[in-house]
């Protein structure tokens, strides 16, 4: 099998749902696997945040884990003096922290803070913000850009991609005076309504906004809910797809989704199309460890350079 046939699987928000993650990873970890890329939000809400982190960390160099807003919030609560001065532990606790604290065998934030192993906080501090998979078809170049929530419109894409970890990201946000909810780990409205020419040549695949809550978060923006419970944003001036959201709500009892990207699935020159593999595990249909994983494909015209 050639490297162009191998699949990079991009997995959406997990939020402590270990069993569906383990089932999905086990099914996809085969001879066609190139790597797993995780869009972040491993923790909070679901019952098994520690187990999820252990699984992802245990994948070693077969995985590229990215930072979500929940990991960023945990680190802010533990280590950011200004955040602690203004908010203390309140914001994290309001965003599902107790389930994470409990999964580590602790009863309170204070106990968690005292006992959390450095291997976990070191892992979280080192998480990247972006991963790019370059694809080529004839004269067409397309970069599949994977991140948690989206990209910032006030900062060049090159500057954003240069932020390699938690410290770099915080430095960039502070330098540009960007409110954290407008940053690439939290962003929603500004990204959904922004001009996609800002990331021309890239197809953004992200999580963060659960697709079943689109009516609330994105009702005023040109986003079409499509098959597979994904949502595809199209360019306002043509039919190319400029971003795909794959947080299909595993933490809310819905689906956990993985999108597969392979080099040989970008075809065409003037208006190339990319065929994505879609793997989903539907928790609502029964006890998820016994549920078959559905496999299908989705072909989208791309916003190439």
PDB file of C-alpha atoms in Angstrom:
ATOM      1  CA  UNK A   1       0.000   0.000   0.000  1.00  0.00           C
ATOM      2  CA  UNK A   2       1.399   3.411  -0.976  1.00  0.00           C
ATOM      3  CA  UNK A   3       1.495   6.366   1.393  1.00  0.00           C
ATOM      4  CA  UNK A   4      -1.040   8.203  -0.802  1.00  0.00           C
ATOM      5  CA  UNK A   5      -3.627   5.529   0.040  1.00  0.00           C
ATOM      6  CA  UNK A   6      -3.227   5.921   3.784  1.00  0.00           C
ATOM      7  CA  UNK A   7      -5.820   7.824   5.763  1.00  0.00           C
ATOM      8  CA  UNK A   8      -5.372  10.575   8.332  1.00  0.00           C
ATOM      9  CA  UNK A   9      -8.368  10.322  10.669  1.00  0.00           C
ATOM     10  CA  UNK A  10      -9.530  13.564  12.303  1.00  0.00           C
ATOM     11  CA  UNK A  11     -11.583  12.914  15.437  1.00  0.00           C
ATOM     12  CA  UNK A  12     -14.052  15.405  16.871  1.00  0.00           C
ATOM     13  CA  UNK A  13     -14.738  16.570  20.432  1.00  0.00           C
ATOM     14  CA  UNK A  14     -14.678  13.667  22.911  1.00  0.00           C
ATOM     15  CA  UNK A  15     -15.460  15.293  26.286  1.00  0.00           C
ATOM     16  CA  UNK A  16     -14.685  12.352  28.517  1.00  0.00           C
ATOM     17  CA  UNK A  17     -16.589   9.770  26.471  1.00  0.00           C
ATOM     18  CA  UNK A  18     -14.017   6.990  26.638  1.00  0.00           C
ATOM     19  CA  UNK A  19     -16.047   4.036  25.368  1.00  0.00           C
ATOM     20  CA  UNK A  20     -17.054   5.483  21.989  1.00  0.00           C
ATOM     21  CA  UNK A  21     -13.522   6.839  21.506  1.00  0.00           C
ATOM     22  CA  UNK A  22     -11.963   3.446  22.259  1.00  0.00           C
ATOM     23  CA  UNK A  23     -14.379   1.725  19.855  1.00  0.00           C
ATOM     24  CA  UNK A  24     -13.675   4.241  17.067  1.00  0.00           C
ATOM     25  CA  UNK A  25      -9.884   4.189  17.501  1.00  0.00           C
ATOM     26  CA  UNK A  26      -9.810   0.397  17.627  1.00  0.00           C
ATOM     27  CA  UNK A  27     -11.813   0.163  14.392  1.00  0.00           C
ATOM     28  CA  UNK A  28      -9.679   2.697  12.501  1.00  0.00           C
ATOM     29  CA  UNK A  29      -6.257   1.628  13.764  1.00  0.00           C
ATOM     30  CA  UNK A  30      -5.424  -0.675  10.854  1.00  0.00           C
ATOM     31  CA  UNK A  31      -3.044  -0.938   7.907  1.00  0.00           C
ATOM     32  CA  UNK A  32      -4.587   2.128   6.205  1.00  0.00           C
ATOM     33  CA  UNK A  33      -3.933   4.435   9.154  1.00  0.00           C
ATOM     34  CA  UNK A  34      -1.495   7.279   8.546  1.00  0.00           C
ATOM     35  CA  UNK A  35      -2.201   9.041  11.850  1.00  0.00           C
ATOM     36  CA  UNK A  36      -4.959  10.289  14.128  1.00  0.00           C
ATOM     37  CA  UNK A  37      -5.464  14.034  14.583  1.00  0.00           C
ATOM     38  CA  UNK A  38      -7.648  15.120  17.514  1.00  0.00           C
ATOM     39  CA  UNK A  39      -9.328  18.539  17.467  1.00  0.00           C
ATOM     40  CA  UNK A  40      -9.222  18.860  21.263  1.00  0.00           C
ATOM     41  CA  UNK A  41     -11.748  18.849  24.118  1.00  0.00           C
ATOM     42  CA  UNK A  42     -10.726  15.515  25.592  1.00  0.00           C
ATOM     43  CA  UNK A  43     -12.034  16.492  29.020  1.00  0.00           C
ATOM     44  CA  UNK A  44     -15.108  17.759  30.907  1.00  0.00           C
ATOM     45  CA  UNK A  45     -18.814  16.834  30.770  1.00  0.00           C
ATOM     46  CA  UNK A  46     -18.402  13.083  30.171  1.00  0.00           C
ATOM     47  CA  UNK A  47     -17.429  10.620  32.927  1.00  0.00           C
ATOM     48  CA  UNK A  48     -13.964   9.456  31.812  1.00  0.00           C
ATOM     49  CA  UNK A  49     -11.667  12.391  31.068  1.00  0.00           C
ATOM     50  CA  UNK A  50      -8.586  10.757  32.619  1.00  0.00           C
ATOM     51  CA  UNK A  51      -9.150   7.557  30.627  1.00  0.00           C
ATOM     52  CA  UNK A  52      -9.531   9.572  27.420  1.00  0.00           C
ATOM     53  CA  UNK A  53      -6.248  11.385  28.086  1.00  0.00           C
ATOM     54  CA  UNK A  54      -4.525   8.086  28.841  1.00  0.00           C
ATOM     55  CA  UNK A  55      -5.757   6.608  25.559  1.00  0.00           C
ATOM     56  CA  UNK A  56      -4.711   9.607  23.467  1.00  0.00           C
ATOM     57  CA  UNK A  57      -1.323   9.891  25.164  1.00  0.00           C
ATOM     58  CA  UNK A  58      -0.804   6.160  24.721  1.00  0.00           C
ATOM     59  CA  UNK A  59      -1.087   6.459  20.939  1.00  0.00           C
ATOM     60  CA  UNK A  60       2.347   8.105  20.869  1.00  0.00           C
ATOM     61  CA  UNK A  61       3.528   9.183  17.432  1.00  0.00           C
ATOM     62  CA  UNK A  62       0.425   7.720  15.775  1.00  0.00           C
ATOM     63  CA  UNK A  63      -1.500  10.754  17.029  1.00  0.00           C
ATOM     64  CA  UNK A  64      -1.344  14.531  16.726  1.00  0.00           C
ATOM     65  CA  UNK A  65      -3.462  15.919  19.568  1.00  0.00           C
ATOM     66  CA  UNK A  66      -4.547  19.554  19.374  1.00  0.00           C
ATOM     67  CA  UNK A  67      -5.705  21.891  22.120  1.00  0.00           C
ATOM     68  CA  UNK A  68      -9.361  22.615  22.763  1.00  0.00           C
ATOM     69  CA  UNK A  69     -10.873  25.391  24.817  1.00  0.00           C
ATOM     70  CA  UNK A  70     -11.478  23.016  27.739  1.00  0.00           C
ATOM     71  CA  UNK A  71      -7.801  22.069  27.948  1.00  0.00           C
ATOM     72  CA  UNK A  72      -6.888  25.748  27.671  1.00  0.00           C
ATOM     73  CA  UNK A  73      -9.354  26.563  30.442  1.00  0.00           C
ATOM     74  CA  UNK A  74      -7.896  23.898  32.727  1.00  0.00           C
ATOM     75  CA  UNK A  75      -4.398  25.319  32.214  1.00  0.00           C
ATOM     76  CA  UNK A  76      -5.593  28.885  32.769  1.00  0.00           C
ATOM     77  CA  UNK A  77      -7.270  27.846  36.004  1.00  0.00           C
ATOM     78  CA  UNK A  78      -4.150  26.109  37.251  1.00  0.00           C
ATOM     79  CA  UNK A  79      -1.414  28.461  36.049  1.00  0.00           C
ATOM     80  CA  UNK A  80      -2.645  31.834  34.764  1.00  0.00           C
ATOM     81  CA  UNK A  81      -2.358  34.357  37.610  1.00  0.00           C
ATOM     82  CA  UNK A  82      -4.599  36.972  35.977  1.00  0.00           C
ATOM     83  CA  UNK A  83      -7.275  34.411  35.171  1.00  0.00           C
ATOM     84  CA  UNK A  84      -7.215  33.136  38.736  1.00  0.00           C
ATOM     85  CA  UNK A  85      -7.376  36.652  40.127  1.00  0.00           C
ATOM     86  CA  UNK A  86     -10.473  37.540  38.094  1.00  0.00           C
ATOM     87  CA  UNK A  87     -12.303  34.207  37.867  1.00  0.00           C
ATOM     88  CA  UNK A  88     -10.677  31.735  40.238  1.00  0.00           C
ATOM     89  CA  UNK A  89     -11.967  28.231  39.479  1.00  0.00           C
ATOM     90  CA  UNK A  90     -15.512  29.380  38.627  1.00  0.00           C
ATOM     91  CA  UNK A  91     -15.316  29.454  34.813  1.00  0.00           C
ATOM     92  CA  UNK A  92     -13.838  25.963  34.553  1.00  0.00           C
ATOM     93  CA  UNK A  93     -16.340  24.551  37.030  1.00  0.00           C
ATOM     94  CA  UNK A  94     -19.173  26.106  35.027  1.00  0.00           C
ATOM     95  CA  UNK A  95     -17.863  24.295  31.946  1.00  0.00           C
ATOM     96  CA  UNK A  96     -17.968  20.722  33.230  1.00  0.00           C
ATOM     97  CA  UNK A  97     -14.781  20.544  35.299  1.00  0.00           C
ATOM     98  CA  UNK A  98     -16.222  18.457  38.120  1.00  0.00           C
ATOM     99  CA  UNK A  99     -16.494  15.387  35.905  1.00  0.00           C
ATOM    100  CA  UNK A 100     -12.784  15.728  35.070  1.00  0.00           C
ATOM    101  CA  UNK A 101     -11.849  16.229  38.718  1.00  0.00           C
ATOM    102  CA  UNK A 102     -13.854  13.148  39.678  1.00  0.00           C
ATOM    103  CA  UNK A 103     -12.296  11.036  36.928  1.00  0.00           C
ATOM    104  CA  UNK A 104      -8.889  11.694  38.526  1.00  0.00           C
ATOM    105  CA  UNK A 105     -10.188  10.328  41.828  1.00  0.00           C
ATOM    106  CA  UNK A 106     -10.521  13.751  43.452  1.00  0.00           C
ATOM    107  CA  UNK A 107     -13.464  15.386  45.220  1.00  0.00           C
ATOM    108  CA  UNK A 108     -12.539  19.046  44.853  1.00  0.00           C
ATOM    109  CA  UNK A 109     -10.580  21.390  42.622  1.00  0.00           C
ATOM    110  CA  UNK A 110      -8.090  21.933  45.439  1.00  0.00           C
ATOM    111  CA  UNK A 111      -7.436  18.195  45.733  1.00  0.00           C
ATOM    112  CA  UNK A 112      -7.097  17.924  41.956  1.00  0.00           C
ATOM    113  CA  UNK A 113      -4.650  20.841  41.848  1.00  0.00           C
ATOM    114  CA  UNK A 114      -2.521  19.237  44.563  1.00  0.00           C
ATOM    115  CA  UNK A 115      -2.486  15.737  43.052  1.00  0.00           C
ATOM    116  CA  UNK A 116      -2.531  16.133  39.266  1.00  0.00           C
ATOM    117  CA  UNK A 117       0.468  14.351  37.769  1.00  0.00           C
ATOM    118  CA  UNK A 118       2.907  16.462  35.736  1.00  0.00           C
ATOM    119  CA  UNK A 119       2.651  14.002  32.863  1.00  0.00           C
ATOM    120  CA  UNK A 120      -0.879  15.270  32.227  1.00  0.00           C
ATOM    121  CA  UNK A 121      -0.230  18.992  32.627  1.00  0.00           C
ATOM    122  CA  UNK A 122       2.979  18.690  30.600  1.00  0.00           C
ATOM    123  CA  UNK A 123       1.057  16.931  27.844  1.00  0.00           C
ATOM    124  CA  UNK A 124      -1.598  19.667  27.836  1.00  0.00           C
ATOM    125  CA  UNK A 125       0.963  22.492  27.815  1.00  0.00           C
ATOM    126  CA  UNK A 126       2.604  20.946  24.749  1.00  0.00           C
ATOM    127  CA  UNK A 127      -0.547  20.597  22.656  1.00  0.00           C
ATOM    128  CA  UNK A 128      -0.401  22.239  19.244  1.00  0.00           C
ATOM    129  CA  UNK A 129      -3.106  24.636  18.078  1.00  0.00           C
ATOM    130  CA  UNK A 130      -3.102  23.630  14.401  1.00  0.00           C
ATOM    131  CA  UNK A 131      -2.137  20.795  12.107  1.00  0.00           C
ATOM    132  CA  UNK A 132      -1.927  21.064   8.316  1.00  0.00           C
ATOM    133  CA  UNK A 133      -2.217  18.177   5.850  1.00  0.00           C
ATOM    134  CA  UNK A 134      -1.013  19.379   2.388  1.00  0.00           C
ATOM    135  CA  UNK A 135      -2.735  17.788  -0.621  1.00  0.00           C
ATOM    136  CA  UNK A 136      -1.851  18.130  -4.310  1.00  0.00           C
ATOM    137  CA  UNK A 137      -3.823  17.313  -7.459  1.00  0.00           C
ATOM    138  CA  UNK A 138      -2.269  18.409 -10.751  1.00  0.00           C
ATOM    139  CA  UNK A 139      -1.781  22.152 -10.438  1.00  0.00           C
ATOM    140  CA  UNK A 140      -4.121  22.465  -7.466  1.00  0.00           C
ATOM    141  CA  UNK A 141      -2.816  22.867  -3.919  1.00  0.00           C
ATOM    142  CA  UNK A 142      -5.076  22.359  -0.941  1.00  0.00           C
ATOM    143  CA  UNK A 143      -4.148  22.427   2.728  1.00  0.00           C
ATOM    144  CA  UNK A 144      -6.475  20.653   5.123  1.00  0.00           C
ATOM    145  CA  UNK A 145      -6.138  22.850   8.206  1.00  0.00           C
ATOM    146  CA  UNK A 146      -7.244  21.180  11.437  1.00  0.00           C
ATOM    147  CA  UNK A 147      -7.921  23.196  14.575  1.00  0.00           C
ATOM    148  CA  UNK A 148     -10.326  23.290  17.481  1.00  0.00           C
ATOM    149  CA  UNK A 149     -12.775  26.111  16.806  1.00  0.00           C
ATOM    150  CA  UNK A 150     -11.661  28.067  13.740  1.00  0.00           C
ATOM    151  CA  UNK A 151      -9.212  30.787  12.790  1.00  0.00           C
ATOM    152  CA  UNK A 152      -8.986  34.395  13.909  1.00  0.00           C
ATOM    153  CA  UNK A 153      -9.771  36.995  11.267  1.00  0.00           C
ATOM    154  CA  UNK A 154      -7.708  39.803  12.819  1.00  0.00           C
ATOM    155  CA  UNK A 155      -4.437  37.852  12.704  1.00  0.00           C
ATOM    156  CA  UNK A 156      -2.661  36.528   9.631  1.00  0.00           C
ATOM    157  CA  UNK A 157      -2.905  32.803   9.108  1.00  0.00           C
ATOM    158  CA  UNK A 158       0.886  32.516   9.088  1.00  0.00           C
ATOM    159  CA  UNK A 159       1.122  34.081  12.566  1.00  0.00           C
ATOM    160  CA  UNK A 160      -1.534  31.733  13.909  1.00  0.00           C
ATOM    161  CA  UNK A 161       0.139  28.649  12.487  1.00  0.00           C
ATOM    162  CA  UNK A 162       3.412  29.675  14.128  1.00  0.00           C
ATOM    163  CA  UNK A 163       1.893  29.320  17.621  1.00  0.00           C
ATOM    164  CA  UNK A 164       3.058  25.824  18.554  1.00  0.00           C
ATOM    165  CA  UNK A 165       1.812  25.401  22.124  1.00  0.00           C
ATOM    166  CA  UNK A 166      -0.058  26.911  25.070  1.00  0.00           C
ATOM    167  CA  UNK A 167       2.625  29.504  25.852  1.00  0.00           C
ATOM    168  CA  UNK A 168       3.001  30.622  22.210  1.00  0.00           C
ATOM    169  CA  UNK A 169      -0.758  30.904  21.829  1.00  0.00           C
ATOM    170  CA  UNK A 170      -1.180  32.999  24.979  1.00  0.00           C
ATOM    171  CA  UNK A 171       1.623  35.289  23.854  1.00  0.00           C
ATOM    172  CA  UNK A 172      -0.039  35.819  20.456  1.00  0.00           C
ATOM    173  CA  UNK A 173      -3.457  36.523  21.959  1.00  0.00           C
ATOM    174  CA  UNK A 174      -1.960  38.993  24.416  1.00  0.00           C
ATOM    175  CA  UNK A 175       0.110  40.746  21.729  1.00  0.00           C
ATOM    176  CA  UNK A 176      -2.928  41.176  19.471  1.00  0.00           C
ATOM    177  CA  UNK A 177      -5.217  42.110  22.405  1.00  0.00           C
ATOM    178  CA  UNK A 178      -7.741  39.427  21.517  1.00  0.00           C
ATOM    179  CA  UNK A 179     -10.408  38.464  24.024  1.00  0.00           C
ATOM    180  CA  UNK A 180     -10.113  34.733  24.690  1.00  0.00           C
ATOM    181  CA  UNK A 181     -13.614  33.967  23.360  1.00  0.00           C
ATOM    182  CA  UNK A 182     -12.564  35.507  20.017  1.00  0.00           C
ATOM    183  CA  UNK A 183      -9.453  33.315  19.803  1.00  0.00           C
ATOM    184  CA  UNK A 184      -9.024  30.163  17.740  1.00  0.00           C
ATOM    185  CA  UNK A 185      -9.857  27.833  20.644  1.00  0.00           C
ATOM    186  CA  UNK A 186     -13.176  29.559  21.435  1.00  0.00           C
ATOM    187  CA  UNK A 187     -14.207  31.450  18.293  1.00  0.00           C
ATOM    188  CA  UNK A 188     -17.670  31.011  16.781  1.00  0.00           C
ATOM    189  CA  UNK A 189     -19.544  33.976  15.300  1.00  0.00           C
ATOM    190  CA  UNK A 190     -16.522  35.884  13.967  1.00  0.00           C
ATOM    191  CA  UNK A 191     -15.255  32.764  12.218  1.00  0.00           C
ATOM    192  CA  UNK A 192     -18.642  31.703  10.859  1.00  0.00           C
ATOM    193  CA  UNK A 193     -19.306  35.177   9.482  1.00  0.00           C
ATOM    194  CA  UNK A 194     -15.755  35.959   8.359  1.00  0.00           C
ATOM    195  CA  UNK A 195     -14.494  36.193   4.790  1.00  0.00           C
ATOM    196  CA  UNK A 196     -13.167  32.731   3.849  1.00  0.00           C
ATOM    197  CA  UNK A 197     -10.637  34.309   1.507  1.00  0.00           C
ATOM    198  CA  UNK A 198      -8.667  34.895   4.734  1.00  0.00           C
ATOM    199  CA  UNK A 199      -7.818  31.186   4.600  1.00  0.00           C
ATOM    200  CA  UNK A 200      -7.932  30.672   0.832  1.00  0.00           C
ATOM    201  CA  UNK A 201      -6.233  27.467  -0.195  1.00  0.00           C
ATOM    202  CA  UNK A 202      -7.281  25.776   3.040  1.00  0.00           C
ATOM    203  CA  UNK A 203     -10.180  23.564   4.004  1.00  0.00           C
ATOM    204  CA  UNK A 204     -10.681  24.038   7.730  1.00  0.00           C
ATOM    205  CA  UNK A 205     -11.857  21.052   9.746  1.00  0.00           C
ATOM    206  CA  UNK A 206     -12.808  21.943  13.301  1.00  0.00           C
ATOM    207  CA  UNK A 207     -14.880  20.996  16.310  1.00  0.00           C
ATOM    208  CA  UNK A 208     -16.093  23.105  19.263  1.00  0.00           C
ATOM    209  CA  UNK A 209     -19.602  24.050  18.091  1.00  0.00           C
ATOM    210  CA  UNK A 210     -21.938  21.053  18.462  1.00  0.00           C
ATOM    211  CA  UNK A 211     -23.809  20.673  15.204  1.00  0.00           C
ATOM    212  CA  UNK A 212     -27.155  20.124  16.936  1.00  0.00           C
ATOM    213  CA  UNK A 213     -26.801  23.617  18.450  1.00  0.00           C
ATOM    214  CA  UNK A 214     -26.274  25.397  15.129  1.00  0.00           C
ATOM    215  CA  UNK A 215     -29.674  27.047  15.325  1.00  0.00           C
ATOM    216  CA  UNK A 216     -28.432  28.866  18.404  1.00  0.00           C
ATOM    217  CA  UNK A 217     -24.805  29.573  17.529  1.00  0.00           C
ATOM    218  CA  UNK A 218     -24.927  30.122  13.775  1.00  0.00           C
ATOM    219  CA  UNK A 219     -28.472  30.964  12.743  1.00  0.00           C
ATOM    220  CA  UNK A 220     -27.411  34.219  11.053  1.00  0.00           C
ATOM    221  CA  UNK A 221     -24.562  32.774   9.003  1.00  0.00           C
ATOM    222  CA  UNK A 222     -24.397  30.882   5.674  1.00  0.00           C
ATOM    223  CA  UNK A 223     -23.902  27.379   7.043  1.00  0.00           C
ATOM    224  CA  UNK A 224     -25.720  24.352   5.694  1.00  0.00           C
ATOM    225  CA  UNK A 225     -26.268  21.296   7.852  1.00  0.00           C
ATOM    226  CA  UNK A 226     -25.504  18.375   5.577  1.00  0.00           C
ATOM    227  CA  UNK A 227     -25.451  14.609   5.698  1.00  0.00           C
ATOM    228  CA  UNK A 228     -23.793  12.757   8.575  1.00  0.00           C
ATOM    229  CA  UNK A 229     -24.772  15.491  11.084  1.00  0.00           C
ATOM    230  CA  UNK A 230     -21.709  17.474  10.007  1.00  0.00           C
ATOM    231  CA  UNK A 231     -22.004  21.062   8.936  1.00  0.00           C
ATOM    232  CA  UNK A 232     -20.406  22.407   5.820  1.00  0.00           C
ATOM    233  CA  UNK A 233     -19.815  26.088   5.270  1.00  0.00           C
ATOM    234  CA  UNK A 234     -19.782  27.145   1.636  1.00  0.00           C
ATOM    235  CA  UNK A 235     -18.071  30.157   0.124  1.00  0.00           C
ATOM    236  CA  UNK A 236     -20.609  32.976  -0.279  1.00  0.00           C
ATOM    237  CA  UNK A 237     -19.572  33.491  -3.927  1.00  0.00           C
ATOM    238  CA  UNK A 238     -19.373  29.884  -5.116  1.00  0.00           C
ATOM    239  CA  UNK A 239     -20.103  26.310  -4.122  1.00  0.00           C
ATOM    240  CA  UNK A 240     -16.718  25.449  -2.657  1.00  0.00           C
ATOM    241  CA  UNK A 241     -16.686  24.181   0.921  1.00  0.00           C
ATOM    242  CA  UNK A 242     -14.438  26.285   3.152  1.00  0.00           C
ATOM    243  CA  UNK A 243     -14.945  24.635   6.534  1.00  0.00           C
ATOM    244  CA  UNK A 244     -16.415  21.507   8.085  1.00  0.00           C
ATOM    245  CA  UNK A 245     -17.524  21.162  11.687  1.00  0.00           C
ATOM    246  CA  UNK A 246     -17.376  17.668  13.143  1.00  0.00           C
ATOM    247  CA  UNK A 247     -18.429  18.103  16.757  1.00  0.00           C
ATOM    248  CA  UNK A 248     -21.489  15.875  16.450  1.00  0.00           C
ATOM    249  CA  UNK A 249     -22.243  15.971  20.157  1.00  0.00           C
ATOM    250  CA  UNK A 250     -20.838  12.798  21.732  1.00  0.00           C
ATOM    251  CA  UNK A 251     -20.996  14.460  25.156  1.00  0.00           C
ATOM    252  CA  UNK A 252     -24.718  15.122  24.622  1.00  0.00           C
ATOM    253  CA  UNK A 253     -25.526  11.492  23.825  1.00  0.00           C
ATOM    254  CA  UNK A 254     -25.153  11.935  20.082  1.00  0.00           C
ATOM    255  CA  UNK A 255     -22.432  10.772  17.680  1.00  0.00           C
ATOM    256  CA  UNK A 256     -18.669  10.703  17.818  1.00  0.00           C
ATOM    257  CA  UNK A 257     -17.312  11.390  14.335  1.00  0.00           C
ATOM    258  CA  UNK A 258     -14.013  10.921  12.513  1.00  0.00           C
ATOM    259  CA  UNK A 259     -13.239  12.361   9.082  1.00  0.00           C
ATOM    260  CA  UNK A 260     -10.610  10.614   6.977  1.00  0.00           C
ATOM    261  CA  UNK A 261      -8.320  12.444   4.550  1.00  0.00           C
ATOM    262  CA  UNK A 262      -6.101  10.698   1.997  1.00  0.00           C
ATOM    263  CA  UNK A 263      -3.755  12.228  -0.569  1.00  0.00           C
ATOM    264  CA  UNK A 264      -5.221  10.244  -3.460  1.00  0.00           C
ATOM    265  CA  UNK A 265      -8.746  11.497  -2.784  1.00  0.00           C
ATOM    266  CA  UNK A 266      -8.166  15.062  -4.085  1.00  0.00           C
ATOM    267  CA  UNK A 267      -8.965  14.999  -7.792  1.00  0.00           C
ATOM    268  CA  UNK A 268      -9.230  17.628 -10.470  1.00  0.00           C
ATOM    269  CA  UNK A 269      -7.426  20.837 -11.412  1.00  0.00           C
ATOM    270  CA  UNK A 270      -9.618  23.884 -11.930  1.00  0.00           C
ATOM    271  CA  UNK A 271     -12.237  22.993  -9.316  1.00  0.00           C
ATOM    272  CA  UNK A 272     -10.874  19.908  -7.546  1.00  0.00           C
ATOM    273  CA  UNK A 273     -13.024  17.813  -5.267  1.00  0.00           C
ATOM    274  CA  UNK A 274     -11.930  16.064  -2.108  1.00  0.00           C
ATOM    275  CA  UNK A 275     -13.562  12.829  -1.024  1.00  0.00           C
ATOM    276  CA  UNK A 276     -13.590  12.465   2.740  1.00  0.00           C
ATOM    277  CA  UNK A 277     -14.172   9.233   4.587  1.00  0.00           C
ATOM    278  CA  UNK A 278     -16.742   9.486   7.391  1.00  0.00           C
ATOM    279  CA  UNK A 279     -16.713   7.121  10.380  1.00  0.00           C
ATOM    280  CA  UNK A 280     -19.385   7.554  13.025  1.00  0.00           C
ATOM    281  CA  UNK A 281     -20.562   5.804  16.138  1.00  0.00           C
ATOM    282  CA  UNK A 282     -24.160   6.612  17.028  1.00  0.00           C
ATOM    283  CA  UNK A 283     -24.567   6.429  20.789  1.00  0.00           C
ATOM    284  CA  UNK A 284     -28.324   7.024  20.653  1.00  0.00           C
ATOM    285  CA  UNK A 285     -28.929   3.762  18.815  1.00  0.00           C
ATOM    286  CA  UNK A 286     -27.926   1.618  21.772  1.00  0.00           C
ATOM    287  CA  UNK A 287     -25.064   0.673  24.029  1.00  0.00           C
ATOM    288  CA  UNK A 288     -22.248   2.155  22.012  1.00  0.00           C
ATOM    289  CA  UNK A 289     -19.529  -0.453  22.537  1.00  0.00           C
ATOM    290  CA  UNK A 290     -21.789  -2.918  20.717  1.00  0.00           C
ATOM    291  CA  UNK A 291     -22.850  -0.550  17.958  1.00  0.00           C
ATOM    292  CA  UNK A 292     -21.445  -1.028  14.464  1.00  0.00           C
ATOM    293  CA  UNK A 293     -19.468   1.932  13.166  1.00  0.00           C
ATOM    294  CA  UNK A 294     -20.960   3.408  10.026  1.00  0.00           C
ATOM    295  CA  UNK A 295     -18.524   4.130   7.203  1.00  0.00           C
ATOM    296  CA  UNK A 296     -19.391   6.359   4.246  1.00  0.00           C
ATOM    297  CA  UNK A 297     -17.911   9.075   2.058  1.00  0.00           C
ATOM    298  CA  UNK A 298     -18.556  12.763   1.446  1.00  0.00           C
ATOM    299  CA  UNK A 299     -17.220  14.620  -1.623  1.00  0.00           C
ATOM    300  CA  UNK A 300     -16.779  18.391  -1.466  1.00  0.00           C
ATOM    301  CA  UNK A 301     -15.509  20.992  -3.978  1.00  0.00           C
ATOM    302  CA  UNK A 302     -12.529  22.795  -2.491  1.00  0.00           C
ATOM    303  CA  UNK A 303     -11.341  26.349  -1.980  1.00  0.00           C
ATOM    304  CA  UNK A 304      -7.879  25.814  -3.534  1.00  0.00           C
ATOM    305  CA  UNK A 305      -5.050  28.293  -3.907  1.00  0.00           C
TER     306      UNK A 305
END
